[in-house]
Coordinates of C-alpha atoms in Angstrom, one line a residue:
M1 CA 137.6 105.7 146.6
V2 CA 135.6 104.5 143.6
D3 CA 137.3 102.6 140.8
I4 CA 135.8 104.2 137.7
G5 CA 137.2 101.5 135.4
A6 CA 135.5 98.8 137.4
T7 CA 132.2 100.7 137.5
A8 CA 132.4 101.2 133.7
R9 CA 133.0 97.5 133.2
A10 CA 130.1 96.6 135.5
W11 CA 127.8 98.8 133.3
S12 CA 129.0 97.5 130.0
Y13 CA 126.3 95.7 128.0
E14 CA 126.8 92.4 126.3
M15 CA 125.8 92.6 122.6
R16 CA 126.4 89.1 121.3
D17 CA 122.8 88.5 120.4
L18 CA 121.7 91.5 118.4
S19 CA 118.9 89.8 116.5
T20 CA 117.1 86.5 115.9
T21 CA 118.8 86.1 112.5
D22 CA 121.8 83.9 111.8
L23 CA 124.0 86.8 110.8
D24 CA 125.7 89.6 112.8
W25 CA 127.8 92.5 111.7
N26 CA 131.4 92.5 112.9
D27 CA 134.2 95.0 112.7
Q28 CA 136.9 92.3 113.3
S29 CA 138.0 93.8 116.5
A30 CA 138.3 91.8 119.7
S31 CA 135.6 93.9 121.4
S32 CA 133.2 94.1 118.4
F33 CA 130.1 93.1 120.4
D34 CA 131.5 93.3 124.0
T35 CA 129.9 96.7 124.6
A36 CA 127.3 99.0 123.1
S37 CA 125.3 102.0 123.9
L38 CA 121.9 101.2 125.4
V39 CA 118.7 103.0 125.9
D40 CA 117.0 100.5 128.3
R41 CA 113.3 99.7 128.5
H42 CA 112.9 102.0 131.6
S43 CA 114.4 105.0 129.8
A44 CA 113.2 107.7 127.4
F45 CA 115.4 110.1 125.5
D46 CA 114.5 113.2 123.5
G47 CA 117.1 115.1 121.6
N48 CA 120.3 114.4 119.6
F49 CA 121.9 111.0 120.3
R50 CA 125.3 110.0 118.8
S51 CA 127.1 106.7 119.3
Q52 CA 130.5 105.8 117.9
R53 CA 129.7 102.1 118.5
D54 CA 126.6 99.8 118.3
L55 CA 123.4 101.1 119.8
R56 CA 120.5 99.0 121.3
V57 CA 117.2 100.8 121.9
E58 CA 114.8 99.0 124.3
G59 CA 112.9 102.1 125.5
E60 CA 111.8 105.3 123.8
L61 CA 114.0 107.6 121.8
K62 CA 112.9 110.7 119.9
G63 CA 114.9 113.3 117.9
N64 CA 118.1 112.6 115.9
V65 CA 120.2 109.4 116.1
T66 CA 123.6 108.9 114.6
C67 CA 125.1 105.5 115.0
E68 CA 128.5 104.6 113.5
G69 CA 127.8 100.9 114.2
T70 CA 124.7 98.7 114.1
L71 CA 121.4 100.1 115.5
F72 CA 119.1 97.5 117.0
V73 CA 115.5 98.5 117.9
S74 CA 114.2 95.8 120.3
E75 CA 110.7 94.5 120.4
G76 CA 108.6 96.9 122.4
A77 CA 110.9 99.8 121.8
T78 CA 109.8 103.0 120.1
L79 CA 112.1 105.2 118.0
A80 CA 110.7 108.4 116.4
A81 CA 113.7 110.1 114.8
T82 CA 115.9 111.0 111.9
V83 CA 118.3 108.1 111.9
E84 CA 121.7 107.6 110.3
A85 CA 123.5 104.3 110.9
E86 CA 125.8 101.8 109.3
H87 CA 123.3 98.9 109.7
I88 CA 119.8 98.8 111.3
T89 CA 117.7 95.9 112.6
V90 CA 114.2 96.6 113.7
A91 CA 112.1 94.4 116.0
G92 CA 110.2 97.2 117.5
E93 CA 108.7 100.4 116.0
L94 CA 110.7 103.0 114.0
T95 CA 109.2 106.1 112.4
G96 CA 110.8 109.1 110.7
E97 CA 113.6 109.4 108.2
I98 CA 116.2 106.6 107.8
R99 CA 119.6 106.7 106.1
C100 CA 121.3 103.3 106.4
R101 CA 124.7 102.9 104.7
G102 CA 124.5 99.1 104.7
R103 CA 121.6 96.7 105.5
L104 CA 118.2 97.6 106.9
Q105 CA 116.5 94.5 108.3
I106 CA 112.9 94.4 109.6
L107 CA 112.1 91.4 111.8
P108 CA 108.6 89.8 112.0
S109 CA 107.7 92.0 115.0
G110 CA 109.1 95.1 113.4
R111 CA 107.1 98.1 112.2
V112 CA 108.8 100.8 110.1
R113 CA 107.0 103.9 108.9
A114 CA 109.6 106.1 107.3
N115 CA 111.3 107.4 104.3
V116 CA 114.3 105.1 103.8
S117 CA 117.5 105.4 101.9
T118 CA 119.5 102.1 102.2
G119 CA 121.9 99.9 100.3
S120 CA 120.1 96.7 101.2
L121 CA 116.7 95.9 102.5
V122 CA 115.4 92.7 104.2
I123 CA 111.8 92.5 105.3
Q124 CA 110.8 89.3 107.0
E125 CA 107.3 87.8 106.8
G126 CA 105.0 89.5 109.3
A127 CA 107.0 92.8 109.4
I128 CA 105.4 96.0 108.3
Y129 CA 107.0 98.7 106.2
E130 CA 105.2 101.9 105.0
G131 CA 107.0 104.8 103.3
Q132 CA 109.2 105.8 100.4
L133 CA 112.3 103.8 99.6
E134 CA 115.5 104.8 97.8
M135 CA 118.0 102.0 97.2
A136 CA 121.4 103.5 97.2
G137 CA 124.5 101.6 96.1
I138 CA 126.6 100.1 98.9
D139 CA 130.3 101.1 99.1
R140 CA 131.4 97.7 100.4
S141 CA 134.9 99.0 101.2
T142 CA 133.6 101.1 104.1
L143 CA 131.2 98.5 105.7
R144 CA 132.1 96.1 108.4
P145 CA 132.1 92.5 107.0
I146 CA 129.4 90.1 107.9
R147 CA 130.1 86.7 109.4
A148 CA 128.0 83.7 110.5
R149 CA 126.5 84.0 114.0
S150 CA 127.9 80.5 114.9
S151 CA 131.4 82.0 114.8
I152 CA 130.6 84.5 117.5
A153 CA 131.3 83.1 121.0
P154 CA 128.3 83.0 123.3

């Protein structure tokens, strides 16, 4: 007999190191970065992808992406989609339409070619952004608070 709970725990993905920046997003729950959805570097997905938690893309994803947490596009990853997420950090390549309710951050290795609607935009030196930008006001009452990375246990 297979213990499904043990199997699920074995496949959970540690998400404590979402980016190379000194800030992470946190929903103040005990399991805020304990698990996240993952499209690994050996995987490709084409269609509608919905995650009620954080999502880390290391492979290829095409279609529509809805993420109720933080979307992290890893270096080497390719995402060609209509994206809606709370916060987005891009170290890989993202093309399409982006609706980010909080902060869109493009890291030095990141490439974004999209029409973007976001409340906050951070483009680090070396990053590439091409497209139209609409800065929407942030409703801070609905966003997860930010805290310093040093306060997150390794």
